[in-house]
Short mmCIF file of C-alpha atoms in Angstrom, two decimals:
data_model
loop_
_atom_site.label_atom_id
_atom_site.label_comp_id
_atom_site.label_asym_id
_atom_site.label_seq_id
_atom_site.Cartn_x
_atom_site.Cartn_y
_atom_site.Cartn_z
CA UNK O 1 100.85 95.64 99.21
CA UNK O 2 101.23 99.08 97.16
CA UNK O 3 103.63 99.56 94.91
CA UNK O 4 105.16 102.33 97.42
CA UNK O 5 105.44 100.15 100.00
CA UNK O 6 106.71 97.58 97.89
CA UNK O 7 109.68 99.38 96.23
CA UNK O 8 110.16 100.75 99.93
CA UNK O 9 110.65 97.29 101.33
CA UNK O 10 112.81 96.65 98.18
CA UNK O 11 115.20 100.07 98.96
CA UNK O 12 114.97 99.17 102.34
CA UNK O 13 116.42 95.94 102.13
CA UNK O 14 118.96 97.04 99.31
CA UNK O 15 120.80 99.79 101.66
CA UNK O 16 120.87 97.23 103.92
CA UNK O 17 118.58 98.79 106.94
CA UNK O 18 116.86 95.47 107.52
CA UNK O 19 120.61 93.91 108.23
CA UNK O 20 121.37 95.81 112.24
CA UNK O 21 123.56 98.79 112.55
CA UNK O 22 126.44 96.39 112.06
CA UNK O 23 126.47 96.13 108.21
CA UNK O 24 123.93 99.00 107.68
CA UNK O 25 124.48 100.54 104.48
CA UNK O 26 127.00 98.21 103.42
CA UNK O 27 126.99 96.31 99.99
CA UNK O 28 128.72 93.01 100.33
CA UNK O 29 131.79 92.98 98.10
CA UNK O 30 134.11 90.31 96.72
CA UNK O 31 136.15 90.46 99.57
CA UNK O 32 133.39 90.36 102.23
CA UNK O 33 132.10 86.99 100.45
CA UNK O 34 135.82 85.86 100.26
CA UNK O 35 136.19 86.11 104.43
CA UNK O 36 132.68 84.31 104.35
CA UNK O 37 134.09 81.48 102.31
CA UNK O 38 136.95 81.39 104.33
CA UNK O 39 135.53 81.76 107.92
CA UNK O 40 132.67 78.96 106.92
CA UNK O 41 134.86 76.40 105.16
CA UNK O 42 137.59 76.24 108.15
CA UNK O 43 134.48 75.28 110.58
CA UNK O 44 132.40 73.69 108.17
CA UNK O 45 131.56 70.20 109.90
CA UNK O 46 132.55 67.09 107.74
CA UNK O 47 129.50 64.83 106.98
CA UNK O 48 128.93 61.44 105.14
CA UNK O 49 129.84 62.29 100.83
CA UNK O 50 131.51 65.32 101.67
CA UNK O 51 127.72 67.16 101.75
CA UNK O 52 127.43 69.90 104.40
CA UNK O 53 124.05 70.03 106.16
CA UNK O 54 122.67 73.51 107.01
CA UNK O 55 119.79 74.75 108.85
CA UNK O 56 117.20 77.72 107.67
CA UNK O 57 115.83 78.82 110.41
CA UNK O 58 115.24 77.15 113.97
CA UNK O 59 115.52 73.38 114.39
CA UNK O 60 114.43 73.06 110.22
CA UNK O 61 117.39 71.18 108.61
CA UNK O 62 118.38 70.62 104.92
CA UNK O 63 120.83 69.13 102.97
CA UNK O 64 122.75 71.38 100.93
CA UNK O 65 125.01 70.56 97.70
CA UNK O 66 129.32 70.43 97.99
CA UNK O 67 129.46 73.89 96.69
CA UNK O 68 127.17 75.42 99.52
CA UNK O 69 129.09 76.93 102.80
CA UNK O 70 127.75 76.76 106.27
CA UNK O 71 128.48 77.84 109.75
CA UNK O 72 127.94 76.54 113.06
CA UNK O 73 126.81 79.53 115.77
CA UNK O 74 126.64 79.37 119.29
CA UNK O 75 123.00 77.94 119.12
CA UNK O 76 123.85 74.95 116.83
CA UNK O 77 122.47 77.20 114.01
CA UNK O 78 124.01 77.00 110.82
CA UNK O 79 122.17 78.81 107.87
CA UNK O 80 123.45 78.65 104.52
CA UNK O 81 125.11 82.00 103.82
CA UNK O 82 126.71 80.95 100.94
CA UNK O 83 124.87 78.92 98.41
CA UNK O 84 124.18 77.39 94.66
CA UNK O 85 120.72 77.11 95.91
CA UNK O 86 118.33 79.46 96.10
CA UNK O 87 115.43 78.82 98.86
CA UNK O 88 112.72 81.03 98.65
CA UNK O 89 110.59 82.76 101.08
CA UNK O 90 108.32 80.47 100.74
CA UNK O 91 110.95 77.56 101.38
CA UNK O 92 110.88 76.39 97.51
CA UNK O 93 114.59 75.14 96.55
CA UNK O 94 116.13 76.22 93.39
CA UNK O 95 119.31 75.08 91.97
CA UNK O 96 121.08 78.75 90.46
CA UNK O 97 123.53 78.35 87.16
CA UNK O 98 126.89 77.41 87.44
CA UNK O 99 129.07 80.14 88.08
CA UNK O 100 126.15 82.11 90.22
CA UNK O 101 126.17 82.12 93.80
CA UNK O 102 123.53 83.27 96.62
CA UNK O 103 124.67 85.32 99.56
CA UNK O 104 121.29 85.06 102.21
CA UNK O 105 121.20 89.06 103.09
CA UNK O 106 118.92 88.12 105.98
CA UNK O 107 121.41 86.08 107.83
CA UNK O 108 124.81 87.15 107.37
CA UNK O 109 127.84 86.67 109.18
CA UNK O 110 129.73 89.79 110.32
CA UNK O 111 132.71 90.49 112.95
CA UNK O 112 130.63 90.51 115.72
CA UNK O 113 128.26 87.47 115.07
CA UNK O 114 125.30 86.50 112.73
CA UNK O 115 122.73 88.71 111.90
CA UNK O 116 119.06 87.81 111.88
CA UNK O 117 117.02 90.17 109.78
CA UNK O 118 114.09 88.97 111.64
CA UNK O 119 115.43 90.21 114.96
CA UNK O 120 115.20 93.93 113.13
CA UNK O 121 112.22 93.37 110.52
CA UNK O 122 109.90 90.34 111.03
CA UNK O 123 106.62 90.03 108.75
CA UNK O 124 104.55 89.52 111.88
CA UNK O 125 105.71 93.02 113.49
CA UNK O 126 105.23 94.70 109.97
CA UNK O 127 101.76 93.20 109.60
CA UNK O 128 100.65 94.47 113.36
CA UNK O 129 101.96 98.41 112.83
CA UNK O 130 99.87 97.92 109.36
CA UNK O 131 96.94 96.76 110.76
CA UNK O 132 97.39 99.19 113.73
CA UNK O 133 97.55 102.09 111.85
CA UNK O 134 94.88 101.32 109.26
CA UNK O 135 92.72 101.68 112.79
CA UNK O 136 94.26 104.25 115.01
CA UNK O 137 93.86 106.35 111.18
CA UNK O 138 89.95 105.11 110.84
CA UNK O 139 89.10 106.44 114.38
CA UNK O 140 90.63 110.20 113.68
CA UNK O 141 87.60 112.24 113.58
CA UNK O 142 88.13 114.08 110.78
CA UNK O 143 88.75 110.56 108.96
CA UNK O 144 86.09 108.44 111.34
CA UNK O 145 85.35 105.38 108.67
CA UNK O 146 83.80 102.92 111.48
CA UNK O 147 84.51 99.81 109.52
CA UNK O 148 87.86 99.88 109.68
CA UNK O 149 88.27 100.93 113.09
CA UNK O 150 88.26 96.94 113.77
CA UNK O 151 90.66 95.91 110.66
CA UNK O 152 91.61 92.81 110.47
CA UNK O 153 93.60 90.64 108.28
CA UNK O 154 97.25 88.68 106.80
CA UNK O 155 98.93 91.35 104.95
CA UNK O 156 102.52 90.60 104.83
CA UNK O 157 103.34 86.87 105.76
CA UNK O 158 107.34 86.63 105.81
CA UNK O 159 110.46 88.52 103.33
CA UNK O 160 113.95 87.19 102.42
CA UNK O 161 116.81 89.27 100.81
CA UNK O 162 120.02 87.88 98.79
CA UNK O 163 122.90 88.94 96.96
CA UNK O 164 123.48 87.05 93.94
CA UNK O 165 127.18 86.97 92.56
CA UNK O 166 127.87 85.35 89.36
CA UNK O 167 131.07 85.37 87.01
CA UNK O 168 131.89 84.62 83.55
CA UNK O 169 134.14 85.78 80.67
CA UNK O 170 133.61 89.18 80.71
CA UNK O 171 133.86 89.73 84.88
CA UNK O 172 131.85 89.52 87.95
CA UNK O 173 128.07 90.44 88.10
CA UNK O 174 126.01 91.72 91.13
CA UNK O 175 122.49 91.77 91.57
CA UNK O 176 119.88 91.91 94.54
CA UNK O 177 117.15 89.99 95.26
CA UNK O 178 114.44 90.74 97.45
CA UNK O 179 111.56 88.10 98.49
CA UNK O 180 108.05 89.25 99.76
CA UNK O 181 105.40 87.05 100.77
CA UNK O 182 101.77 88.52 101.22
CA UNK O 183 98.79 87.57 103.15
CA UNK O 184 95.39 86.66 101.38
CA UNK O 185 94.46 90.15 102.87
CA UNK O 186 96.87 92.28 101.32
CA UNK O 187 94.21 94.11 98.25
CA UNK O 188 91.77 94.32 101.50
CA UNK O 189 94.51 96.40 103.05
CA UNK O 190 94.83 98.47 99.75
CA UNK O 191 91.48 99.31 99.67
CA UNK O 192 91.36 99.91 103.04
CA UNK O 193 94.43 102.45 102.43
CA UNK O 194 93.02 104.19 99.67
CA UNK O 195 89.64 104.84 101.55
CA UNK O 196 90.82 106.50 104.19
CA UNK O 197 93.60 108.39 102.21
CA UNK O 198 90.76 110.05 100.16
CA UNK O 199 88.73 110.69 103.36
CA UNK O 200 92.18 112.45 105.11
CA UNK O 201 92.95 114.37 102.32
CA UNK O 202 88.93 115.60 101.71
CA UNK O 203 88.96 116.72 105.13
CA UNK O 204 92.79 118.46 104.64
CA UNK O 205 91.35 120.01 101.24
CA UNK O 206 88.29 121.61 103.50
CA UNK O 207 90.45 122.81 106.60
CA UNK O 208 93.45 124.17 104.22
CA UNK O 209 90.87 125.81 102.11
CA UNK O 210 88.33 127.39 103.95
CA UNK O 211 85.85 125.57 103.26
CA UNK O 212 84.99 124.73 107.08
CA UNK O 213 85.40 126.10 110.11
CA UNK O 214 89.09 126.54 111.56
CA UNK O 215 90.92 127.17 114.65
CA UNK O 216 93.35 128.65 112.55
CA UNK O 217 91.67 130.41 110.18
CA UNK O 218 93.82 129.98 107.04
CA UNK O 219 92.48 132.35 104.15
CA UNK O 220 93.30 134.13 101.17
CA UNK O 221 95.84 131.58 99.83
CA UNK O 222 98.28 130.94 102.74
CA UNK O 223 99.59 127.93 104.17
CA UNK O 224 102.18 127.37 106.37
CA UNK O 225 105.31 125.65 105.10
CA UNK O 226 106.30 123.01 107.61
CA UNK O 227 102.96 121.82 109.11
CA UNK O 228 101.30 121.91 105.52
CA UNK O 229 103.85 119.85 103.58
CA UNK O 230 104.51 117.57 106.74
CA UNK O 231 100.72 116.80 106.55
CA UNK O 232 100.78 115.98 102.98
CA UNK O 233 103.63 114.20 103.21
CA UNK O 234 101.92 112.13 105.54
CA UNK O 235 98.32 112.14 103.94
CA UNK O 236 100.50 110.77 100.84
CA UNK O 237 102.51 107.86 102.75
CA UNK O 238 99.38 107.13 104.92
CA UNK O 239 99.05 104.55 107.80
CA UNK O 240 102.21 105.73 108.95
CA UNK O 241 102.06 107.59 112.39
CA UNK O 242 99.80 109.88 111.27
CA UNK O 243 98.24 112.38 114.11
CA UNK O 244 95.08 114.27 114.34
CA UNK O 245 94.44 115.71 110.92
CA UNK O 246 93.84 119.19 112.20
CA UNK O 247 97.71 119.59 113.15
CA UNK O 248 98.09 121.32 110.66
CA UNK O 249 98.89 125.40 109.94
CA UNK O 250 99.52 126.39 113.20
CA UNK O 251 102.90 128.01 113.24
CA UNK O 252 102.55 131.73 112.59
CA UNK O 253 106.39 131.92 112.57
CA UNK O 254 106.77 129.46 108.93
CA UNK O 255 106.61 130.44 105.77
CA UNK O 256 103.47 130.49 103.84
CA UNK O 257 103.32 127.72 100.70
CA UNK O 258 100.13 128.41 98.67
CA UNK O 259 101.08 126.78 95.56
CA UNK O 260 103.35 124.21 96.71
CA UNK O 261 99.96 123.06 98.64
CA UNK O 262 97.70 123.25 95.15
CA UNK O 263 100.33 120.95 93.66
CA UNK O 264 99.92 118.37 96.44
CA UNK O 265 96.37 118.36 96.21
CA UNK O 266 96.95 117.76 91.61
CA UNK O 267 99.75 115.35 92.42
CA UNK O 268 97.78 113.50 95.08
CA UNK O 269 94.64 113.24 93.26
CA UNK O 270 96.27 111.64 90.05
CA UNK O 271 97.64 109.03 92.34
CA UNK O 272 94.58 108.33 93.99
CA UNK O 273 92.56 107.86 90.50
CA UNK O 274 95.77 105.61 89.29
CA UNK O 275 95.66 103.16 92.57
CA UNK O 276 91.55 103.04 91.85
CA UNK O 277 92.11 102.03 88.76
CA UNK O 278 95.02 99.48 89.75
CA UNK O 279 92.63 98.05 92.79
CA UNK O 280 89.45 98.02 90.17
CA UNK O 281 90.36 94.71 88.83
CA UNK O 282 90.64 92.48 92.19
CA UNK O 283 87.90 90.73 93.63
CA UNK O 284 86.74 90.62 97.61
CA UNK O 285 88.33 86.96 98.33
CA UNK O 286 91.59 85.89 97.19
CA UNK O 287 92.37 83.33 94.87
CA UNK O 288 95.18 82.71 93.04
CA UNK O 289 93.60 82.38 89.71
CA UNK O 290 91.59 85.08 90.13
CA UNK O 291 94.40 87.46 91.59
CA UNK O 292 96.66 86.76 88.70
CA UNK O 293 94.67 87.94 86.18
CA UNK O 294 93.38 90.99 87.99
CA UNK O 295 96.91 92.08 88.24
CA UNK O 296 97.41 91.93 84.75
CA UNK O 297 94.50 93.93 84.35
CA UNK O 298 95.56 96.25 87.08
CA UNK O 299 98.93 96.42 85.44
CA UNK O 300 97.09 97.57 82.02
CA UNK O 301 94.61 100.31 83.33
CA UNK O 302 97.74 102.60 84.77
CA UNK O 303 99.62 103.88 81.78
CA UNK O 304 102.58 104.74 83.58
CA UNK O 305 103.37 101.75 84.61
CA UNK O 306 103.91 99.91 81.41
CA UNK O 307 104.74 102.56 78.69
CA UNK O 308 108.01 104.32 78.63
CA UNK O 309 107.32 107.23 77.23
CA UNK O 310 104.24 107.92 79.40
CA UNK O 311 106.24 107.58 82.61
CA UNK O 312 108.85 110.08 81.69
CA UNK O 313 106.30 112.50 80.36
CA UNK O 314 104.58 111.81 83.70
CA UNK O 315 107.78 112.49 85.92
CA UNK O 316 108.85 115.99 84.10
CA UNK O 317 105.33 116.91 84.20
CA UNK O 318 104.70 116.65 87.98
CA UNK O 319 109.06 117.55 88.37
CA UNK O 320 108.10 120.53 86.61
CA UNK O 321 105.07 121.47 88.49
CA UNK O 322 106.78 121.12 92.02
CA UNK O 323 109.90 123.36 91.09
CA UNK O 324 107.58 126.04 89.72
CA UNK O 325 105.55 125.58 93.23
CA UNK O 326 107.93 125.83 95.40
CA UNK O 327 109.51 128.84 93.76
CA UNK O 328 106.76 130.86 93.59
CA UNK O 329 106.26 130.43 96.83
CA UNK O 330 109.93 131.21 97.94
CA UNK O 331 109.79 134.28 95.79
CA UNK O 332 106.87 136.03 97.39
CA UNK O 333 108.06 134.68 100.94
CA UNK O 334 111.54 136.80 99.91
CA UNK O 335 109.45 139.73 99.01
CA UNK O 336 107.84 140.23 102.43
CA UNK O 337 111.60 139.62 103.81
CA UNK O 338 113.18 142.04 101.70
CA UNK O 339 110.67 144.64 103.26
CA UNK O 340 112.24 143.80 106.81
CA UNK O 341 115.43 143.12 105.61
CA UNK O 342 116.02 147.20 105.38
CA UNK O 343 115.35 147.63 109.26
CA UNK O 344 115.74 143.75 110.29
CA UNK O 345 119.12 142.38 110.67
CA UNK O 346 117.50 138.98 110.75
CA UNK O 347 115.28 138.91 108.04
CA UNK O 348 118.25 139.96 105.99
CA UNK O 349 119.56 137.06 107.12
CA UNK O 350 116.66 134.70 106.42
CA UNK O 351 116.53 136.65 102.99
CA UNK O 352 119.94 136.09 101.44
CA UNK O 353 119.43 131.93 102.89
CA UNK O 354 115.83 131.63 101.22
CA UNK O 355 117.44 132.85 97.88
CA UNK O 356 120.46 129.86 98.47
CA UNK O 357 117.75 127.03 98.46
CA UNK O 358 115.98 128.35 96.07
CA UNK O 359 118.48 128.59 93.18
CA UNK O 360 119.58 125.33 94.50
CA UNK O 361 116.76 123.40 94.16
CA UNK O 362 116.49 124.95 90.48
CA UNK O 363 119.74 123.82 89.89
CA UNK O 364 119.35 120.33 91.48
CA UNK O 365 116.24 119.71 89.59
CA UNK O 366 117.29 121.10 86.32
CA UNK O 367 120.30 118.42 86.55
CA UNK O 368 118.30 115.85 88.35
CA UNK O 369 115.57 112.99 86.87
CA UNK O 370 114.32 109.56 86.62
CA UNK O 371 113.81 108.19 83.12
CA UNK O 372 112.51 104.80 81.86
CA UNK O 373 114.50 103.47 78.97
CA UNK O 374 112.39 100.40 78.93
CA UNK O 375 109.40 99.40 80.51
CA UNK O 376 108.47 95.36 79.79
CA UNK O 377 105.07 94.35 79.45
CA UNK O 378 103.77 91.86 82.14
CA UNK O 379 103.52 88.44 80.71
CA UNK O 380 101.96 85.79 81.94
CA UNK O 381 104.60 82.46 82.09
CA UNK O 382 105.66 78.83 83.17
CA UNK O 383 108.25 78.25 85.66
CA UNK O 384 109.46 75.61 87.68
CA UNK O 385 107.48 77.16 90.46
CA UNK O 386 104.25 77.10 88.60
CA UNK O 387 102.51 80.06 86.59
CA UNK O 388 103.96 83.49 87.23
CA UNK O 389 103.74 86.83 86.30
CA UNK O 390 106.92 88.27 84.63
CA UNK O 391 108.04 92.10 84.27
CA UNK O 392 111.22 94.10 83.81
CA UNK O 393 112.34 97.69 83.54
CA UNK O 394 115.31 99.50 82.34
CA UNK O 395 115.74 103.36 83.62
CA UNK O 396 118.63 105.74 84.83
CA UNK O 397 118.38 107.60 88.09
CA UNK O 398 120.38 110.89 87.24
CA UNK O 399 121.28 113.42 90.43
CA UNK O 400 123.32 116.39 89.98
CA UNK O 401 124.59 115.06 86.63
CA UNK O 402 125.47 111.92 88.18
CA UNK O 403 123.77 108.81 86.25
CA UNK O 404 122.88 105.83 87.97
CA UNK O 405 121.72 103.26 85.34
CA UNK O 406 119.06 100.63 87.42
CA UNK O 407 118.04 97.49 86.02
CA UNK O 408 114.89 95.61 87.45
CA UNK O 409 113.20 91.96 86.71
CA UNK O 410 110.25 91.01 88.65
CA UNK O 411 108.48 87.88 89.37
CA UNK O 412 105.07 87.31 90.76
CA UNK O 413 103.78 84.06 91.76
CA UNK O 414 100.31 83.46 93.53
CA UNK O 415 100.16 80.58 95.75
CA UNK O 416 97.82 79.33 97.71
CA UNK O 417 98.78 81.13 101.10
CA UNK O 418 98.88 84.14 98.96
CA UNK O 419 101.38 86.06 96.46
CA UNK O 420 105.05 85.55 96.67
CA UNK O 421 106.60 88.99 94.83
CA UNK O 422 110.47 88.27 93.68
CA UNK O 423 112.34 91.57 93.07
CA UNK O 424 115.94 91.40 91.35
CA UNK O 425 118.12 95.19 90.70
CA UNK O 426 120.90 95.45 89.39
CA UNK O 427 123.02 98.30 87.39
CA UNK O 428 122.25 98.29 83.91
CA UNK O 429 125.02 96.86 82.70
CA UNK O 430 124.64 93.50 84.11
CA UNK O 431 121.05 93.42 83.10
CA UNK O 432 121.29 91.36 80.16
CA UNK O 433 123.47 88.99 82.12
CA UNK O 434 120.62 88.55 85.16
CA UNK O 435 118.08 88.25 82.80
CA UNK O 436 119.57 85.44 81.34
CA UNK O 437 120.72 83.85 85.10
CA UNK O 438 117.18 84.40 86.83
CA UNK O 439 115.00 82.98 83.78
CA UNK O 440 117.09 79.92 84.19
CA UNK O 441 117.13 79.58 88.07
CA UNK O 442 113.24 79.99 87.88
CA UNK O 443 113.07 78.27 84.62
CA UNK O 444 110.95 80.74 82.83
CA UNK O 445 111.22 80.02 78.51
#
């Protein structure tokens, strides 16, 4: 899986789309836990040494410790909502410190029932639009890369998300946890990604250009606004409903984006040489042995992934370089509407909005960033899960003068059926506390 698609699943699962309109968006507070405990304990069955007995899943039962809370459904379901156990994707038990509990994200009780995340995002639908659109992509003729018009292959194999809560002297902490496991096929489907994002964007590059023949004949440094960046956007994100690649520039009626389009093509092209380098390392057929040490190779070869000071002067380079895009191209789109503004109502108009957005996305920007504070080295270590991979990163998502501080620990393990990728965030401030909590639960020294 990419790291874009990765961090996507993570956000995704964090904002709580994955959950059903019914809690979407919705962190689960102190109070939301406390009706859980509540709710759970009053119809909490009794069983023999006061143990309650859940279920994860259909018809799979478990015994659970005193502290965990469960709940009967309709169906004779009862997953463990509520926990001092931590079951992994991958079904692994493990026992969280005292004081720490686990809130499963993915089935959650709300007013109007339980809520399966599988009902809204199951691994098996992910893995079929993946596989999908890695071929309906391949067979575009501007694309057409016959061997993967048959793809094939396990990319994502299930996902979990929690909410851990934990509380000691100083308060109570909050962090996230989201669970990915992959299929053996997931670097094939990398690959595959990066192939045909090179071919869509060589063939973009040649129609946008002039370089080939075009219905629309785009010359002299024009592009149109919408179709253009809509295009890129999508040439960027890849495999993701993406139509005929010759869609492209045929609005007369948009504005025309020149150098917003030359930064696409920089921005996407130092991308595309950083995910080479990252895929380099792997070999054809997975093995865990193999795959662990080809991601910490992988890791190594792309700078800005490991080295502080290289991401940030990466982010205000490429920041930079879009502002300065966009606003020279919103400055000589006002010119031409200041000529009709003096006998056009409506380019007036258009003229006096186009000078709004573009002081404030100067403003926004110039107030606006992402910086790394830290970024941890991986490091290969023991757990009570087996080896593992172990990174973290501290960084501050600033909007508008508004500082979010984000901190993030990761775990990679590579089992047999493939890799299992653990992703805890939390704010900054409780970092040093979830460090502490998830090296124990996983029992990393």
């Amino acid at each position: 899986m990419q790291r874009k698609q990765i961090y996507g699943l993570v956000m995704a699962a964090l904002l709580g789309s994955s959950l059903g309109s019914a809690v979407q968006g919705a962190e689960v507070n102190s109070a939301a836990l406390g009706m859980v405990y509540a709710v759970s304990e009053a119809s909490q069955p009794a069983t023999k040494d006061n143990k309650a007995v859940g279920v994860v899943g259909e018809g799979v039962k478990e015994e659970a410790a005193t502290s965990t809370v469960a709940m009967t459904t309709a169906k004779g379901i009862q997953p463990v909502l509520v926990s001092s156990v931590l079951t992994t994707v991958d079904n692994k038990k493990l026992n969280v410190p005292q004081g720490v509990t686990v809130f499963d994200l993915k089935r959650m009780i709300t007013p109007q029932g339980m809520i399966d995340g599988t009902a809204f995002l199951s691994a098996k639908q992910f893995n079929e639009e993946y596989v999908n659109n890695i071929r309906q992509l391949a067979k575009v003729k501007e694309v057409n890369v016959p061997e993967l018009q048959q793809f094939q292959g396990e990319i994502f194999r299930d996902w979990n998300a929690y909410q851990l809560r934990g509380e000691d002297a100083k308060g109570v902490h909050t962090a996230y946890v989201v669970d990915v496991a992959l299929g053996k096929d997931y670097i094939q489907g990398e690959r595959a990604e990066l192939k045909l994002t090179k071919a869509l964007w060589q063939a973009l590059a040649k129609e946008v250009d002039g370089t080939t023949a075009s219905s629309t004949n785009i010359r002299g440094g024009s592009l149109n606004l919408l179709d253009s960046l809509e295009t890129a956007q999508r040439a960027t994100g890849i495999v993701r409903n993406v139509p005929d690649a010759t869609a492209f520039a045929t609005s007369a009626d948009s504005e025309k984006m020149f150098h917003t389009w030359q930064f696409m093509k920089d921005f996407n092209t130092t991308v595309l040489a950083e995910n080479e380098a990252w895929l380099a390392s792997y070999p054809t057929s997975y093995s865990s042995e193999a795959f662990r040490q080809a991601t910490i190779d992988g890791y190594k070869a792309v700078k800005t992934s490991q080295d502080a000071t290289t991401f940030n002067t990466f982010v205000n380079l490429y920041k930079d370089k879009f502002v300065k895009a966009i606003v020279a191209d919103l400055v000589n789109h006002e010119k031409q509407l200041a000529k009709d503004a003096t006998t056009n109502e409506r380019a007036k108009e258009k003229l006096a909005m186009s000078v709004k957005v573009r002081e404030g996305l100067q403003k926004f920007f110039a107030t606006s960033n992402l910086e790394a504070d830290t970024l941890g080295q991986i490091k290969p270590v023991n757990s009570k899960l087996g080896p593992a991979l172990y990174m973290d990163s501290r960084m501050a998502l600033t909007f508008d003068s508004y500082e979010i501080p984000v901190g993030s620990i990761n775990v990679i393990r590579f089992e047999k059926e493939g890799p299992v990728f653990t992703f805890l965030a939390t704010n900054d401030g409780d970092f040093n506390y979830w460090e502490k909590q998830l090296k124990a639960t996983y029992g990393i020294q």
